[in-house]
XYZ file of C-alpha atoms in Angstrom:
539
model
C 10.486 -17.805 -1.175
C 7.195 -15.891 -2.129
C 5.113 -15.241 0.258
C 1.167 -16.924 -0.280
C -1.810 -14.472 -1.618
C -4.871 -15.698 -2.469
C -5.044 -14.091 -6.580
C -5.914 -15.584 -9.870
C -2.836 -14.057 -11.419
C 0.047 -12.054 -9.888
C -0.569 -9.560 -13.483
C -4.438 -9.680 -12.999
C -4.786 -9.153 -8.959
C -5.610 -5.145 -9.061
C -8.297 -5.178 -11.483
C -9.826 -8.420 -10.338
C -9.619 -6.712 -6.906
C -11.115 -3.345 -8.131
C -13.933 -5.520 -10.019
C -15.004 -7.063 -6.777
C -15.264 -4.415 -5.346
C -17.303 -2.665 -7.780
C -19.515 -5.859 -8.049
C -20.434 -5.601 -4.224
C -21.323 -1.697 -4.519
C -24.164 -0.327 -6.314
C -22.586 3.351 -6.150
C -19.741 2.341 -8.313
C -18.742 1.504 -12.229
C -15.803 0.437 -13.916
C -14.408 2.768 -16.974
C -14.401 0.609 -20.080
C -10.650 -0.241 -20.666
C -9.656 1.583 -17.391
C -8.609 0.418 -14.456
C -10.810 3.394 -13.268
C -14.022 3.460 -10.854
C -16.619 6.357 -10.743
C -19.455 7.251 -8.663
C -22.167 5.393 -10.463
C -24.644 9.082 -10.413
C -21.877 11.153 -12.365
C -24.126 12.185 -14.464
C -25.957 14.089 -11.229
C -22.830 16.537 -10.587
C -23.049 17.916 -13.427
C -22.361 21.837 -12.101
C -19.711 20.583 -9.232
C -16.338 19.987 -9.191
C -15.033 16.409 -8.980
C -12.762 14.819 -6.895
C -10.497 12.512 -8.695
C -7.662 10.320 -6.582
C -5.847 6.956 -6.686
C -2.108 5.377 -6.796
C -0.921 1.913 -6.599
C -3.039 -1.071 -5.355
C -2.523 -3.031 -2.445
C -2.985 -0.433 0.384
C -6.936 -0.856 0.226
C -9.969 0.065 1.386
C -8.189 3.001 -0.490
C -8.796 4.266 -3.140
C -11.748 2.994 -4.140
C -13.134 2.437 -1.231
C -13.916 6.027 -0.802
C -16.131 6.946 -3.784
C -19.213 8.116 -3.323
C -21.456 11.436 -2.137
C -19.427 13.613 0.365
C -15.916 11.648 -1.111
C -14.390 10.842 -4.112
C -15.933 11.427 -7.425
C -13.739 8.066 -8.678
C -10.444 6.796 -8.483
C -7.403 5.541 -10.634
C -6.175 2.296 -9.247
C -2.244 0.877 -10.665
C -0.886 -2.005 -10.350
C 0.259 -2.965 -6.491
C 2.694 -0.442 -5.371
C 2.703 0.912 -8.852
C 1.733 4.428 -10.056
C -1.754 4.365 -12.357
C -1.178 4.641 -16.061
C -1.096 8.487 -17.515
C -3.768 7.241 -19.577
C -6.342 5.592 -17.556
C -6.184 9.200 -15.289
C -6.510 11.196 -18.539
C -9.657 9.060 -19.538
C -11.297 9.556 -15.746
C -10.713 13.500 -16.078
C -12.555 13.500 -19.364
C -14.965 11.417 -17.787
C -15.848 13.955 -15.200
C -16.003 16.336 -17.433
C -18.313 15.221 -20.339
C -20.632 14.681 -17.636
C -21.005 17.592 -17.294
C -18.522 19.181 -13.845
C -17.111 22.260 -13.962
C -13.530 21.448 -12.816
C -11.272 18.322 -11.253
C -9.354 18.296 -8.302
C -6.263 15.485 -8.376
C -5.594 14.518 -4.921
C -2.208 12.471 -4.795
C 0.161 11.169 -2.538
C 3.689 12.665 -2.699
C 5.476 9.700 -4.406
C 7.266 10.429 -7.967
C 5.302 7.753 -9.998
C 2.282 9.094 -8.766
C 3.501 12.926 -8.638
C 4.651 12.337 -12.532
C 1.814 10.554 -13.577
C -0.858 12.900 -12.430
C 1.112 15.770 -13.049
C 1.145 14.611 -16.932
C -2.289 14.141 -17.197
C -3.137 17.096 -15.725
C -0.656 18.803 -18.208
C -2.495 16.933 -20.994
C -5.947 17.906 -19.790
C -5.528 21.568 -19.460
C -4.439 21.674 -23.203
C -7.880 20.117 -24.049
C -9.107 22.891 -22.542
C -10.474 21.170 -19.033
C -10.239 22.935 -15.662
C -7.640 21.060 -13.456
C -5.965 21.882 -10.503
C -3.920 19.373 -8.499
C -2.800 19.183 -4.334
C 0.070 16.781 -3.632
C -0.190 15.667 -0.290
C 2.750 14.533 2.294
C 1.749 14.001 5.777
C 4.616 11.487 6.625
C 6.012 12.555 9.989
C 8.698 10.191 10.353
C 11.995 11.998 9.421
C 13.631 14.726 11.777
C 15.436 16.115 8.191
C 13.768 16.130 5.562
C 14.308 15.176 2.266
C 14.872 16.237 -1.290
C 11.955 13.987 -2.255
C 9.639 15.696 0.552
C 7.556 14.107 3.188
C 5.642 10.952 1.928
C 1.924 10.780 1.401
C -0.123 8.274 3.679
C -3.206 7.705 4.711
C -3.846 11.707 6.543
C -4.811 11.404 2.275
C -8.268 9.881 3.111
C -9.196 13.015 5.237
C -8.307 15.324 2.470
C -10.473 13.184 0.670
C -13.392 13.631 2.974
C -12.997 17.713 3.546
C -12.971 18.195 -0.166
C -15.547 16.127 -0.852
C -17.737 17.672 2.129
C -16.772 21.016 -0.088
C -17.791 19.545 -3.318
C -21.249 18.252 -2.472
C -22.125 21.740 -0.860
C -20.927 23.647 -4.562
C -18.009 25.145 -3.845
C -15.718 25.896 -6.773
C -12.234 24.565 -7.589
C -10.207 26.937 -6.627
C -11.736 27.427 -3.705
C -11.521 23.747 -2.915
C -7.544 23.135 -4.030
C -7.030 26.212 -1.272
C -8.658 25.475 1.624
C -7.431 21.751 1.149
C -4.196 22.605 0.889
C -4.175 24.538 4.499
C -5.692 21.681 5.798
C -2.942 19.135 4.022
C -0.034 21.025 5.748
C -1.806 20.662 9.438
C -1.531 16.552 9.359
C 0.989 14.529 10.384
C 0.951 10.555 9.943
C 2.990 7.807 11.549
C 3.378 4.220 10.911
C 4.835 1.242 12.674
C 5.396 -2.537 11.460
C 5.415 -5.714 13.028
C 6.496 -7.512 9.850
C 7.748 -6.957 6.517
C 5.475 -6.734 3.149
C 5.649 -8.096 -0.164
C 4.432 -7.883 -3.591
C 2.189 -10.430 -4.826
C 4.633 -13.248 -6.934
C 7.535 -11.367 -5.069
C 9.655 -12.125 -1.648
C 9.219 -9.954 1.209
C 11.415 -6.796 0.579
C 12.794 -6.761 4.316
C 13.540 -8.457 7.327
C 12.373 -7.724 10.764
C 13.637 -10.124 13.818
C 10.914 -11.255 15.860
C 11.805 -8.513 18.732
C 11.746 -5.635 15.878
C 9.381 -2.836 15.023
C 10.353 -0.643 12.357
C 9.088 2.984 13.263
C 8.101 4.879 10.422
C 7.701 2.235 7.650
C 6.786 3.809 4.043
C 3.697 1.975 2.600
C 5.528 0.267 -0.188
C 8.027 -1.013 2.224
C 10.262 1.175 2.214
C 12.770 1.961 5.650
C 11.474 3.840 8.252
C 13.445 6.352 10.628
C 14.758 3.353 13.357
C 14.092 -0.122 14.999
C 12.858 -0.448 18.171
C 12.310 -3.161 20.903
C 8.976 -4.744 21.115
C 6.974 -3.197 23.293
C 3.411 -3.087 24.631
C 0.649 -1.142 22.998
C 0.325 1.451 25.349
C 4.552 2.114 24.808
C 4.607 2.120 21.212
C 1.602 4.695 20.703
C 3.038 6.994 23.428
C 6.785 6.691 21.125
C 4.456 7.440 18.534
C 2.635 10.494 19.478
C 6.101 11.923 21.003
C 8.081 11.725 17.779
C 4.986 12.756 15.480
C 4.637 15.935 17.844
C 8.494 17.213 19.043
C 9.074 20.821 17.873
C 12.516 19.224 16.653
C 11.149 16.772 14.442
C 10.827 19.174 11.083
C 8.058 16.757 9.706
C 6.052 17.438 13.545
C 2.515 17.394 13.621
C 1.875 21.599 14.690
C -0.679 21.327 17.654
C -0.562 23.029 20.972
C -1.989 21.025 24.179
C -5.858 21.895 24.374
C -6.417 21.958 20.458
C -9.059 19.790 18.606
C -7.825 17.482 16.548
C -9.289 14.286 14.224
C -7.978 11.376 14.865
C -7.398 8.385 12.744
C -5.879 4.975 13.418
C -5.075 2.778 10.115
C -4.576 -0.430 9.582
C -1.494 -0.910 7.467
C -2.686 -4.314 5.845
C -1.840 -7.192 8.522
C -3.500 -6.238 11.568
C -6.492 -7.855 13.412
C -9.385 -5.361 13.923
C -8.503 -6.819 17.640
C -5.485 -4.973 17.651
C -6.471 -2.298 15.852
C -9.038 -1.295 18.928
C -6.516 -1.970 21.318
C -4.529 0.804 19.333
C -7.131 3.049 18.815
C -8.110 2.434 22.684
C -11.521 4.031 22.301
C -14.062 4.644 19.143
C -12.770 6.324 16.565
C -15.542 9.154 15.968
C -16.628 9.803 12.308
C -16.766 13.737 11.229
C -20.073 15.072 10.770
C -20.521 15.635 6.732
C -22.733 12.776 4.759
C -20.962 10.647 2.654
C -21.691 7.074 1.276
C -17.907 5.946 0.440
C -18.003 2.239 0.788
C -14.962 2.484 3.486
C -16.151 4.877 5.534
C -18.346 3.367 8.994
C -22.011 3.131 8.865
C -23.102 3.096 5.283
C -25.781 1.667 4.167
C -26.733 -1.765 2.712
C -28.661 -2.119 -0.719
C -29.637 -4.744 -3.574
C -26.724 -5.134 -5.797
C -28.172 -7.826 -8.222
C -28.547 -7.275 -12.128
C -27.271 -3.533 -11.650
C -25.173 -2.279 -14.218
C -21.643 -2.016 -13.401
C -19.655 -0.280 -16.048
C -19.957 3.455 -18.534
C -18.230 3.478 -21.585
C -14.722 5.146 -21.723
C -14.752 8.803 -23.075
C -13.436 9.430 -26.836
C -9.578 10.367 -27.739
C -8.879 13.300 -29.626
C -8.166 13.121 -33.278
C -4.765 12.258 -34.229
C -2.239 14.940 -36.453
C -1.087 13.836 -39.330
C 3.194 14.057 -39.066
C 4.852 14.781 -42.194
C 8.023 13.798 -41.528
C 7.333 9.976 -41.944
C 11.024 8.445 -43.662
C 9.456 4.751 -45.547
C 9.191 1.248 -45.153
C 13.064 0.517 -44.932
C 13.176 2.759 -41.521
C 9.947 1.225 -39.943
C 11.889 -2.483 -40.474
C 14.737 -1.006 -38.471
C 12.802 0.406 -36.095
C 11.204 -3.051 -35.428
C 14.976 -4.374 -35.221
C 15.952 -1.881 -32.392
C 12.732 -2.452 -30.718
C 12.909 -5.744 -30.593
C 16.777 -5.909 -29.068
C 15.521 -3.201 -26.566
C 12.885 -5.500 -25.193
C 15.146 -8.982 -25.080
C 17.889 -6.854 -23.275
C 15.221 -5.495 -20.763
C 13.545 -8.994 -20.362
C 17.183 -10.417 -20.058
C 17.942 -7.990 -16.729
C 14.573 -8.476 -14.903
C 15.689 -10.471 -11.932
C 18.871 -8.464 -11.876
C 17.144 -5.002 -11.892
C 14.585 -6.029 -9.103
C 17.614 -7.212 -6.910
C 19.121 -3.721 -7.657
C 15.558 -2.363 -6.215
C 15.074 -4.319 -3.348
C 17.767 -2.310 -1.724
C 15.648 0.855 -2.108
C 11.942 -0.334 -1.580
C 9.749 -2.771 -3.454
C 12.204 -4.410 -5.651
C 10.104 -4.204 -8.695
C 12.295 -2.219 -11.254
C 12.545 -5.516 -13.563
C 8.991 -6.332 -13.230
C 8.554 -2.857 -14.526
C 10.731 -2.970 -17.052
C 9.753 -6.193 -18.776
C 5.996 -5.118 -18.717
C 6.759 -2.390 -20.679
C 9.128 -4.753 -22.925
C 5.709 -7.397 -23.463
C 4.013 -4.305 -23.492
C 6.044 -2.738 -26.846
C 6.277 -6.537 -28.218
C 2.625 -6.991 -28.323
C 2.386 -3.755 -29.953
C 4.698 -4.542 -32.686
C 2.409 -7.815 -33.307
C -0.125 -5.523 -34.095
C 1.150 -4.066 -37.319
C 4.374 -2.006 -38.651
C 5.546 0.900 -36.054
C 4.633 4.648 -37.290
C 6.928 5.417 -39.935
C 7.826 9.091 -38.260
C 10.189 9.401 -35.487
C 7.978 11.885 -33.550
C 4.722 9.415 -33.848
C 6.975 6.768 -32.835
C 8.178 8.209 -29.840
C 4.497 9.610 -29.113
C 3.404 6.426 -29.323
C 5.578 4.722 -27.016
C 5.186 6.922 -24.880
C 1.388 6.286 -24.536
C 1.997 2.631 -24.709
C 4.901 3.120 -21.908
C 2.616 5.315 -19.727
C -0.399 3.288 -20.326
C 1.331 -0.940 -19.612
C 4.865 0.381 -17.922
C 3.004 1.859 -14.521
C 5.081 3.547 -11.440
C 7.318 6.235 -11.920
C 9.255 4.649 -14.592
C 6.708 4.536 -16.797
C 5.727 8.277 -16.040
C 9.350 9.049 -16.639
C 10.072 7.358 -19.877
C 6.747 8.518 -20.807
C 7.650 12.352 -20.186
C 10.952 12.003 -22.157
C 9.502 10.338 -24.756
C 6.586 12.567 -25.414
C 9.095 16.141 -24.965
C 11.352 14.181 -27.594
C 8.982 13.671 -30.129
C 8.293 17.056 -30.516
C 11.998 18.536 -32.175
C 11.613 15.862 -34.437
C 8.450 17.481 -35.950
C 9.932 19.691 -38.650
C 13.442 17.220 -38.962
C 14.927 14.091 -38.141
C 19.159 14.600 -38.624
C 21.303 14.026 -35.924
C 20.977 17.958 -35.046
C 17.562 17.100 -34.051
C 18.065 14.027 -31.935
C 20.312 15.831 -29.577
C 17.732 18.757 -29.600
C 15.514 15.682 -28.890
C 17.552 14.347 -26.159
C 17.600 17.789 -24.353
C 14.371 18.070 -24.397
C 13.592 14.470 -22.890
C 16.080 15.289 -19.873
C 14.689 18.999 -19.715
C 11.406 17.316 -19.042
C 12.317 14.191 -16.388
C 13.557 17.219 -14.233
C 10.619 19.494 -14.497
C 8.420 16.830 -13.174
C 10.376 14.227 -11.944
C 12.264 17.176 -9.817
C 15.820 15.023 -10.087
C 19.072 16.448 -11.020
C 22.185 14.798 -12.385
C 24.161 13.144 -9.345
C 20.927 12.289 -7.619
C 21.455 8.545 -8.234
C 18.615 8.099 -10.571
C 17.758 6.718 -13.967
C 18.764 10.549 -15.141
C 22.090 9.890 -14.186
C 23.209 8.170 -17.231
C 20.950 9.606 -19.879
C 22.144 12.990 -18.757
C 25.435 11.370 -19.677
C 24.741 10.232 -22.824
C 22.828 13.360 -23.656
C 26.403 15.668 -22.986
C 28.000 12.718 -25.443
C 25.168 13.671 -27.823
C 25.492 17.624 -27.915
C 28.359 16.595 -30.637
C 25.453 15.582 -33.205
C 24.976 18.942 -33.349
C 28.380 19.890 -35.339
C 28.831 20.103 -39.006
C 30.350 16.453 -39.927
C 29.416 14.337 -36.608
C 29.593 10.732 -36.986
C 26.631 8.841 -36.014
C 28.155 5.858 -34.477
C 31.303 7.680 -33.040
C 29.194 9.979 -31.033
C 26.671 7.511 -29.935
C 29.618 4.849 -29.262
C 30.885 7.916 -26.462
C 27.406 7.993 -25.156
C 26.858 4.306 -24.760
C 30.381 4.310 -23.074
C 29.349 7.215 -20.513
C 25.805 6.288 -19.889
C 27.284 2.629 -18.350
C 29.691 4.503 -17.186
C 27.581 6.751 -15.379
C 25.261 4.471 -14.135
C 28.410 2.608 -12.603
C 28.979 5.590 -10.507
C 25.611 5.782 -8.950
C 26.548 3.258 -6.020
C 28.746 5.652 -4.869
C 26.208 8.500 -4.673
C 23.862 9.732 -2.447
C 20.444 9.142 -2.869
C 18.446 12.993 -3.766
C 15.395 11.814 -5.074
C 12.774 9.264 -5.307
C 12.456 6.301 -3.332
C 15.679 5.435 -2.751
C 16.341 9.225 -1.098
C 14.559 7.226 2.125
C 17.487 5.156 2.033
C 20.754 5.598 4.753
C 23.133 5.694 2.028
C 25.427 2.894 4.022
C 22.604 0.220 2.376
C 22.861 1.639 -0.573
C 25.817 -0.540 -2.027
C 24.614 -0.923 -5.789
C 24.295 0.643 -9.272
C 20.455 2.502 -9.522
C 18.527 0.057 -10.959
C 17.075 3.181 -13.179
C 20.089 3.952 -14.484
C 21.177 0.476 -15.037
C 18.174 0.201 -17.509
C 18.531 3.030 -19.477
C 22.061 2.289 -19.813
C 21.473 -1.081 -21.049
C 18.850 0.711 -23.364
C 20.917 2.322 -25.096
C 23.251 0.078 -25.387
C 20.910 -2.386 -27.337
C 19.789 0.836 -29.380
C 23.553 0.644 -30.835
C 24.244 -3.148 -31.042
C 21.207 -2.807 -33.317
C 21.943 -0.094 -35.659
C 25.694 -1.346 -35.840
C 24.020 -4.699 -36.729
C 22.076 -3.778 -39.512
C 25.077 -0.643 -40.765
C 23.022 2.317 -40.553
């Protein structure tokens, strides 16, 4: 059964959270058709750099909890456990920088959705011509070996937060900034234990944990820690803590000698009683020195908050390029058709593909999927799809990155938007491989997976080998794609048998992971409903 959370609406929850939270702090506003707060002065930095951070909801006071002078310039809050939209960060860099700063710093958590996601907008920013640097931070010092994926960002992210922002509100530059937080990102180490398991709001609790279990080392999304232990007093379970965060032989260590100074912080994971949390802590928890007025951090403050205003309009888009490659009426129609058998397949495997995902973390890979299915139906509502196949894909690829969320929607988003652009100058089959390559070229430069990795690559890269057979004199379109259906499921098949390399799922012993990839079940299924619907209508 679901466990009980007191929300309006399991799809509504973040930004009714994020709203409340503006509503009860005069320092903050919304972003107009973001799920985006900023500092409510921006318009007073103008000659600093900003500090611009965020990830999935549910893990609060942060983000958005630490906005304000000495912190974060504003944050970009996702869905919970689910990486902000491309989008929504793009519009809170341009933000920043019509008012005026003179560069952003993106501080993010090592996950992929959120590396991805960032990472994109970044991309997309610097083209526009804006000053952006970006620190990814992992201070997870649970695993002895580390992983492919690298060590997991937690909440050590909150004092990177506060030394930039200390740096920011003196005037120090960006680069300046992005280096001297960086040495301080690789000095922190982070540890967290769990009494009990955690759950998505609408969803069932994504492990179990007998009433004599603590899982050591528990990912904030759920996700399996390094071992169980025995339950054990306080006192016990901070000293196992402190020995396995600081051991030499522990590559993820904390790297302190005895006698150094350190800052401390003890966090509260999300169900613990600030009773417990002092017995933890097991004296006060000192603050560091620099002013700030983040709503999270101790001793702020308290002001008026009635009839303030509580929102700035979002910044403008660039003008659109015409395409001139746009092929009529009679290819928009079957555009709609594929479309529209892509989203009833993907709304047809939700429950299936979150079982899949619960073996690997938050078991929301359905979820995710059919929001970006509603997501592409409500667009189609909305008028006839663009009549080019690079607009079409660009466009999806906003909508994906801006409703889809988490790394899928990052991913999909990436390999959309590097598709789009071989299809520029033509649109024969020659140029859908070339399309296809450079979709796949593009997942691995950001998404840092490789074929045989057990990811949602696996069985596009697949069907992309299939597809290299477009690019002969003669090829037959439904032959070819036929093969590349046929391997993609094929492929995706032969992900329970391999070892995690990246992403989530990478955290996983490989003896509990007994199932296809949830990603690459999806894009299998894709593209299988991409042919049932051509064949259907004899392209």
């Amino acid at each position: 059964m679901t466990s009980k959370k007191l929300v309006n609406t399991v799809a509504g929850c973040a930004d009714d959270a994020l709203a409340g939270l503006v509503a009860c702090n005069p320092n903050l506003h919304l972003l107009q058709g973001h799920r985006v707060a900023l500092r409510s002065d921006l318009d007073s930095l103008k000659g600093r750099v900003a500090l611009l951070s965020g990830g999935g909801s549910g893990h609060e006071p942060a983000h958005a909890g630490f906005v304000g002078k000495g912190m974060l310039t504003g944050v970009i809050a996702g869905a919970v456990f689910t990486s902000p939209a491309v989008g929504s960060i793009l519009a809170a860099i341009r933000a920043v920088a019509q008012a005026g700063t003179v560069g952003t710093l993106l501080i993010v958590k090592n996950y992929t959705g959120d590396r991805l996601n960032f990472g994109l907008a970044r991309e997309q920013a610097r083209a526009e011509g804006i000053p952006v640097e970006m620190v990814v931070i992992g201070d997870d010092s649970a695993f002895t070996v580390l992983k492919k994926a690298g060590r997991r960002g937690l909440c050590g992210t909150v004092l990177i937060h506060k030394v930039a922002g200390a740096l920011a509100e003196a005037g120090v530059g960006l680069e300046e900034i992005t280096n001297r937080v960086s040495v301080v990102a690789k000095a922190m180490g982070t540890l967290g234990v769990s009494l009990s398991s955690c759950s998505v709001p609408g969803s069932r609790p994504t492990f179990e944990l007998s009433p004599d279990e603590v899982e050591l080392g528990l990912g904030i999304h759920g996700e399996a820690g390094v071992r169980r232990i025995k339950m054990a007093s306080a006192d016990e379970i901070v000293t196992l803590m402190l020995d396995h965060m600081t051991n030499s032989s522990n590559v993820s260590h904390v790297p302190v000698q005895s006698g150094s100074s350190v800052v401390l912080m003890v966090n509260n994971l999300g169900g613990l009683s600030f009773l417990e949390l002092g017995i933890m802590a097991d004296a006060a928890v000192r603050s560091l020195d620099a002013e700030t007025t983040a709503s999270a951090w101790p001793n702020v403050a308290k002001v008026s908050v009635t009839g303030r205003k509580r929102s700035r309009a979002a910044p403008a888009e660039p003008l659109e390029v015409p395409d001139s490659t746009a092929t009529g009426g009679l290819a928009s129609r079957q555009t709609v058709l594929v479309l529209e058998r892509v989203c009833a397949t993907l709304l047809g495997l939700e429950e299936h593909l979150n079982a899949l995902d619960r073996a690997a973390g938050d078991g929301d890979c359905g979820t995710t999927h059919s929001r970006a299915a509603r997501a592409i139906q409500g667009w189609l509502k909305e008028g006839p799809p663009p009549a080019s196949p690079a607009q079409l894909l660009s466009k999806l690829s906003l909508l994906l990155l801006e409703k889809m969320g988490g790394s899928s929607g990052a991913l999909y988003g990436l390999f959309l938007t590097a598709a789009a652009q071989p299809l520029k100058a033509k649109t024969d089959l020659p140029a859908w491989s070339a399309a296809m390559d450079a979709g796949l070229e593009a997942m691995q430069k950001y998404g840092k997976a490789a074929p045989g990795d057990r990811t949602m690559l696996d069985s596009l890269w697949a069907a992309g080998q299939e597809l290299q057979a477009w690019k002969s004199p003669g090829a037959n379109l439904f032959h070819v794609l036929t093969k590349a259906v046929q391997s993609a499921e094929a492929a995706a098949e032969a992900t329970k048998t391999m070892e995690a390399g990246a992403g989530r799922a990478s955290y996983i012993s490989s003896a509990r992971l007994d199932q296809p990839d949830p990603g690459a079940v999806a894009t299998a299924a894709i593209l299988r409903a991409i042919l049932e619907a051509l064949q259907q209508e004899g392209v």
